[in-house]
Amino acid sequence: MWGSTFPELKGRVAVVLGPSDGVAGAVSRMLANRGVRIAVIGEQPDELEDLVDELHWLGAEAVGIVAEPAAGAAAMDAVRASVLTELGAPDLLFVLTCTNRAGAGWHDMVDSGLTTTLQALQAFVPAMVEARTGAVVTLAPAGPDPASTAVGGGVTALTQHFARQVADSGVRANVVTWTPRASIVDDVAFAALYLASDAAASMTATTLDVAGTSIRL
């Protein structure tokens, strides 16, 4: 069913940042099934290669670019240059780096979730503004621990700030909030796809909650 939704995405260029075994991988597969050209950015070379091979098998034009989270603005600019060389200017940006890996502590969460989100927005949004088109989707965790709470709030506020700054340019930026667990990865990925699609053309600075009620009970 999901493969038949959002056919207007075909032919667009998407940048997807995040671990290949999480939401980023699920989003990439959904994009591949819709004919989107995809640049996947990840830090694990073997996992990234496997995902890109899978996307090729699905018939997608896809490239993988290895980059460490929060490696610095210069590193993110290098990633952007690689995307432009390989696929051209992106229409869609998915920053899905908030990890659900066991043992992730405060600094890992802040680096992968908040700092990388800022650097990606700074690197890719200006070109979208210049082109006067584009959609950005970020991922904010809603977990029971202090790091998830702080990073989730920070990513949400940061995304909304950028959304307000570029609102007049035709560029949209929205957030998916989730409780990091494997059982809802596909639901989170589909929500991200919806926010990037024309079906959500009137939505910006919005938070779509896929966290589930358990976090609030």
mmCIF file of C-alpha atoms in Angstrom:
data_model
loop_
_atom_site.group_PDB
_atom_site.id
_atom_site.type_symbol
_atom_site.label_atom_id
_atom_site.label_comp_id
_atom_site.label_asym_id
_atom_site.label_seq_id
_atom_site.Cartn_x
_atom_site.Cartn_y
_atom_site.Cartn_z
ATOM 1 C CA MET A 1 0.000 0.000 0.000
ATOM 2 C CA TRP A 2 2.711 2.485 0.981
ATOM 3 C CA GLY A 3 4.517 2.092 -2.343
ATOM 4 C CA SER A 4 1.557 3.670 -4.173
ATOM 5 C CA THR A 5 1.440 6.826 -2.044
ATOM 6 C CA PHE A 6 3.104 10.163 -2.851
ATOM 7 C CA PRO A 7 3.881 9.428 -6.542
ATOM 8 C CA GLU A 8 4.847 13.097 -7.005
ATOM 9 C CA LEU A 9 8.169 12.368 -5.272
ATOM 10 C CA LYS A 10 9.453 10.465 -8.304
ATOM 11 C CA GLY A 11 12.582 12.029 -9.770
ATOM 12 C CA ARG A 12 13.325 14.258 -6.799
ATOM 13 C CA VAL A 13 16.681 14.270 -5.015
ATOM 14 C CA ALA A 14 16.749 13.425 -1.316
ATOM 15 C CA VAL A 15 19.498 13.612 1.269
ATOM 16 C CA VAL A 16 19.001 11.174 4.159
ATOM 17 C CA LEU A 17 21.233 11.424 7.232
ATOM 18 C CA GLY A 18 21.170 8.749 9.885
ATOM 19 C CA PRO A 19 22.067 5.177 10.871
ATOM 20 C CA SER A 20 21.309 2.704 8.082
ATOM 21 C CA ASP A 21 19.712 0.251 10.519
ATOM 22 C CA GLY A 22 17.122 2.725 11.812
ATOM 23 C CA VAL A 23 14.611 5.265 10.559
ATOM 24 C CA ALA A 24 17.021 6.545 7.910
ATOM 25 C CA GLY A 25 17.199 3.103 6.340
ATOM 26 C CA ALA A 26 13.415 2.737 6.346
ATOM 27 C CA VAL A 27 12.944 6.205 4.811
ATOM 28 C CA SER A 28 15.538 5.411 2.139
ATOM 29 C CA ARG A 29 13.709 2.225 1.126
ATOM 30 C CA MET A 30 10.382 4.045 0.930
ATOM 31 C CA LEU A 31 11.959 6.760 -1.196
ATOM 32 C CA ALA A 32 13.549 4.146 -3.470
ATOM 33 C CA ASN A 33 10.155 2.556 -4.048
ATOM 34 C CA ARG A 34 8.908 5.928 -5.284
ATOM 35 C CA GLY A 35 11.699 6.610 -7.749
ATOM 36 C CA VAL A 36 13.523 9.201 -5.645
ATOM 37 C CA ARG A 37 17.254 9.710 -6.219
ATOM 38 C CA ILE A 38 18.921 9.277 -2.852
ATOM 39 C CA ALA A 39 22.131 10.317 -1.121
ATOM 40 C CA VAL A 40 22.444 8.410 2.142
ATOM 41 C CA ILE A 41 24.830 9.845 4.730
ATOM 42 C CA GLY A 42 26.028 7.545 7.502
ATOM 43 C CA GLU A 43 28.995 6.807 9.734
ATOM 44 C CA GLN A 44 29.233 3.015 9.382
ATOM 45 C CA PRO A 45 30.791 2.175 5.977
ATOM 46 C CA ASP A 46 29.717 -1.488 5.868
ATOM 47 C CA GLU A 47 26.107 -0.763 6.862
ATOM 48 C CA LEU A 48 25.982 2.133 4.427
ATOM 49 C CA GLU A 49 27.281 0.000 1.560
ATOM 50 C CA ASP A 50 24.716 -2.709 2.295
ATOM 51 C CA LEU A 51 21.884 -0.172 2.301
ATOM 52 C CA VAL A 52 22.979 1.439 -0.961
ATOM 53 C CA ASP A 53 23.234 -2.005 -2.573
ATOM 54 C CA GLU A 54 19.672 -2.698 -1.417
ATOM 55 C CA LEU A 55 18.460 0.616 -2.838
ATOM 56 C CA HIS A 56 20.100 -0.231 -6.167
ATOM 57 C CA TRP A 57 18.336 -3.602 -6.092
ATOM 58 C CA LEU A 58 15.058 -1.725 -5.623
ATOM 59 C CA GLY A 59 15.877 0.191 -8.795
ATOM 60 C CA ALA A 60 16.864 3.504 -7.227
ATOM 61 C CA GLU A 61 19.714 5.782 -8.155
ATOM 62 C CA ALA A 62 21.533 6.023 -4.835
ATOM 63 C CA VAL A 63 24.923 6.954 -3.422
ATOM 64 C CA GLY A 64 26.397 6.517 0.031
ATOM 65 C CA ILE A 65 28.617 9.102 1.695
ATOM 66 C CA VAL A 66 30.475 8.272 4.890
ATOM 67 C CA ALA A 67 30.501 11.076 7.462
ATOM 68 C CA GLU A 68 30.704 11.139 11.243
ATOM 69 C CA PRO A 69 27.970 12.928 13.210
ATOM 70 C CA ALA A 70 28.900 16.428 14.302
ATOM 71 C CA ALA A 71 32.270 16.223 12.538
ATOM 72 C CA GLY A 72 32.099 19.949 11.957
ATOM 73 C CA ALA A 73 30.671 22.473 9.522
ATOM 74 C CA ALA A 74 33.509 21.924 7.051
ATOM 75 C CA ALA A 75 32.788 18.194 6.950
ATOM 76 C CA MET A 76 29.092 18.819 6.326
ATOM 77 C CA ASP A 77 29.982 21.262 3.549
ATOM 78 C CA ALA A 78 32.089 18.493 1.999
ATOM 79 C CA VAL A 79 29.089 16.175 2.196
ATOM 80 C CA ARG A 80 26.966 18.779 0.435
ATOM 81 C CA ALA A 81 29.582 19.138 -2.301
ATOM 82 C CA SER A 82 29.571 15.355 -2.805
ATOM 83 C CA VAL A 83 25.780 15.316 -3.080
ATOM 84 C CA LEU A 84 25.818 18.106 -5.664
ATOM 85 C CA THR A 85 28.466 16.268 -7.693
ATOM 86 C CA GLU A 86 26.747 12.877 -7.550
ATOM 87 C CA LEU A 87 23.051 13.758 -7.810
ATOM 88 C CA GLY A 88 22.576 17.514 -8.079
ATOM 89 C CA ALA A 89 20.754 19.932 -5.803
ATOM 90 C CA PRO A 90 18.512 18.173 -3.257
ATOM 91 C CA ASP A 91 14.788 18.835 -3.012
ATOM 92 C CA LEU A 92 14.336 16.898 0.224
ATOM 93 C CA LEU A 93 16.405 16.753 3.409
ATOM 94 C CA PHE A 94 15.818 14.136 6.107
ATOM 95 C CA VAL A 95 17.905 14.547 9.277
ATOM 96 C CA LEU A 96 17.202 11.302 11.124
ATOM 97 C CA THR A 97 20.306 10.966 13.235
ATOM 98 C CA CYS A 98 18.857 10.594 16.749
ATOM 99 C CA THR A 99 20.145 7.181 17.726
ATOM 100 C CA ASN A 100 18.332 4.369 19.486
ATOM 101 C CA ARG A 101 21.471 2.304 19.997
ATOM 102 C CA ALA A 102 22.060 0.823 23.431
ATOM 103 C CA GLY A 103 24.462 2.738 25.606
ATOM 104 C CA ALA A 104 24.102 6.109 23.883
ATOM 105 C CA GLY A 105 24.845 8.738 26.503
ATOM 106 C CA TRP A 106 24.382 12.484 26.816
ATOM 107 C CA HIS A 107 27.202 13.560 24.513
ATOM 108 C CA ASP A 108 26.369 10.968 21.854
ATOM 109 C CA MET A 109 22.730 12.050 21.837
ATOM 110 C CA VAL A 110 23.566 15.757 21.675
ATOM 111 C CA ASP A 111 26.168 15.257 18.939
ATOM 112 C CA SER A 112 24.145 12.903 16.758
ATOM 113 C CA GLY A 113 20.788 14.536 17.358
ATOM 114 C CA LEU A 114 21.171 18.256 17.932
ATOM 115 C CA THR A 115 24.582 19.303 16.588
ATOM 116 C CA THR A 116 24.270 17.271 13.381
ATOM 117 C CA THR A 117 20.776 18.658 12.808
ATOM 118 C CA LEU A 118 22.095 22.214 13.061
ATOM 119 C CA GLN A 119 25.003 21.526 10.722
ATOM 120 C CA ALA A 120 22.795 19.821 8.142
ATOM 121 C CA LEU A 121 20.270 22.652 8.151
ATOM 122 C CA GLN A 122 23.050 25.212 7.784
ATOM 123 C CA ALA A 123 24.609 23.270 4.903
ATOM 124 C CA PHE A 124 21.557 22.396 2.807
ATOM 125 C CA VAL A 125 18.746 24.864 3.528
ATOM 126 C CA PRO A 126 20.330 27.996 1.948
ATOM 127 C CA ALA A 127 20.378 26.364 -1.510
ATOM 128 C CA MET A 128 16.738 25.346 -1.079
ATOM 129 C CA VAL A 129 15.893 28.930 -0.166
ATOM 130 C CA GLU A 130 17.693 30.164 -3.260
ATOM 131 C CA ALA A 131 15.737 27.680 -5.391
ATOM 132 C CA ARG A 132 12.567 28.640 -3.504
ATOM 133 C CA THR A 133 11.543 25.050 -2.996
ATOM 134 C CA GLY A 134 12.323 22.186 -0.647
ATOM 135 C CA ALA A 135 11.135 20.146 2.315
ATOM 136 C CA VAL A 136 13.054 19.318 5.481
ATOM 137 C CA VAL A 137 12.119 16.656 8.029
ATOM 138 C CA THR A 138 13.973 16.183 11.309
ATOM 139 C CA LEU A 139 13.688 13.488 13.966
ATOM 140 C CA ALA A 140 13.214 14.302 17.653
ATOM 141 C CA PRO A 141 13.290 11.590 20.329
ATOM 142 C CA ALA A 142 10.693 11.499 23.085
ATOM 143 C CA GLY A 143 12.327 9.198 25.613
ATOM 144 C CA PRO A 144 12.194 8.822 29.382
ATOM 145 C CA ASP A 145 15.836 9.825 29.950
ATOM 146 C CA PRO A 146 17.183 13.391 30.300
ATOM 147 C CA ALA A 147 19.287 13.244 27.111
ATOM 148 C CA SER A 148 16.345 12.241 24.916
ATOM 149 C CA THR A 149 14.158 14.899 26.491
ATOM 150 C CA ALA A 150 16.746 17.636 26.012
ATOM 151 C CA VAL A 151 17.696 16.638 22.459
ATOM 152 C CA GLY A 152 14.085 16.154 21.409
ATOM 153 C CA GLY A 153 13.161 19.607 22.633
ATOM 154 C CA GLY A 154 16.255 21.124 21.056
ATOM 155 C CA VAL A 155 15.713 19.525 17.637
ATOM 156 C CA THR A 156 12.072 20.601 17.660
ATOM 157 C CA ALA A 157 12.875 24.209 18.580
ATOM 158 C CA LEU A 158 15.755 24.375 16.083
ATOM 159 C CA THR A 159 13.628 23.036 13.232
ATOM 160 C CA GLN A 160 10.801 25.424 14.007
ATOM 161 C CA HIS A 161 13.277 28.312 14.105
ATOM 162 C CA PHE A 162 14.547 27.468 10.613
ATOM 163 C CA ALA A 163 10.975 26.953 9.389
ATOM 164 C CA ARG A 164 10.023 30.460 10.475
ATOM 165 C CA GLN A 165 13.188 31.937 8.967
ATOM 166 C CA VAL A 166 12.522 30.460 5.510
ATOM 167 C CA ALA A 167 8.723 30.497 5.505
ATOM 168 C CA ASP A 168 8.487 33.085 2.734
ATOM 169 C CA SER A 169 10.801 31.151 0.417
ATOM 170 C CA GLY A 170 8.624 28.104 -0.202
ATOM 171 C CA VAL A 171 10.838 25.843 1.923
ATOM 172 C CA ARG A 172 9.110 23.830 4.655
ATOM 173 C CA ALA A 173 10.611 22.248 7.784
ATOM 174 C CA ASN A 174 8.786 19.845 10.092
ATOM 175 C CA VAL A 175 9.560 17.416 12.902
ATOM 176 C CA VAL A 176 8.640 13.809 13.631
ATOM 177 C CA THR A 177 8.692 12.952 17.322
ATOM 178 C CA TRP A 178 9.188 9.315 18.267
ATOM 179 C CA THR A 179 9.997 6.961 21.099
ATOM 180 C CA PRO A 180 13.112 5.150 19.836
ATOM 181 C CA ARG A 181 12.160 1.519 19.431
ATOM 182 C CA ALA A 182 12.283 -0.865 16.509
ATOM 183 C CA SER A 183 8.573 -1.716 16.507
ATOM 184 C CA ILE A 184 7.521 1.714 15.166
ATOM 185 C CA VAL A 185 10.402 2.484 12.791
ATOM 186 C CA ASP A 186 8.252 2.034 9.673
ATOM 187 C CA ASP A 187 5.489 4.221 11.141
ATOM 188 C CA VAL A 188 8.014 6.965 11.868
ATOM 189 C CA ALA A 189 9.515 6.665 8.381
ATOM 190 C CA PHE A 190 6.106 6.928 6.719
ATOM 191 C CA ALA A 191 5.291 10.009 8.798
ATOM 192 C CA ALA A 192 8.556 11.582 7.628
ATOM 193 C CA LEU A 193 7.681 10.764 4.022
ATOM 194 C CA TYR A 194 4.260 12.348 4.426
ATOM 195 C CA LEU A 195 5.751 15.582 5.771
ATOM 196 C CA ALA A 196 8.128 15.731 2.799
ATOM 197 C CA SER A 197 5.362 15.108 0.271
ATOM 198 C CA ASP A 198 3.030 17.517 -1.482
ATOM 199 C CA ALA A 199 0.228 16.180 0.717
ATOM 200 C CA ALA A 200 1.752 18.273 3.523
ATOM 201 C CA ALA A 201 2.391 21.332 1.346
ATOM 202 C CA SER A 202 0.619 23.634 3.802
ATOM 203 C CA MET A 203 2.498 22.337 6.859
ATOM 204 C CA THR A 204 5.640 23.903 8.292
ATOM 205 C CA ALA A 205 7.048 24.315 11.816
ATOM 206 C CA THR A 206 4.790 21.385 12.712
ATOM 207 C CA THR A 207 5.500 18.446 15.000
ATOM 208 C CA LEU A 208 3.963 15.124 14.039
ATOM 209 C CA ASP A 209 3.895 12.848 17.071
ATOM 210 C CA VAL A 210 4.579 9.177 16.431
ATOM 211 C CA ALA A 211 5.897 8.674 19.948
ATOM 212 C CA GLY A 212 2.959 6.575 21.066
ATOM 213 C CA THR A 213 0.886 7.075 24.183
ATOM 214 C CA SER A 214 3.150 4.935 26.370
ATOM 215 C CA ILE A 215 5.636 7.768 26.856
ATOM 216 C CA ARG A 216 2.935 9.848 28.508
ATOM 217 C CA LEU A 217 1.340 7.212 30.708
#
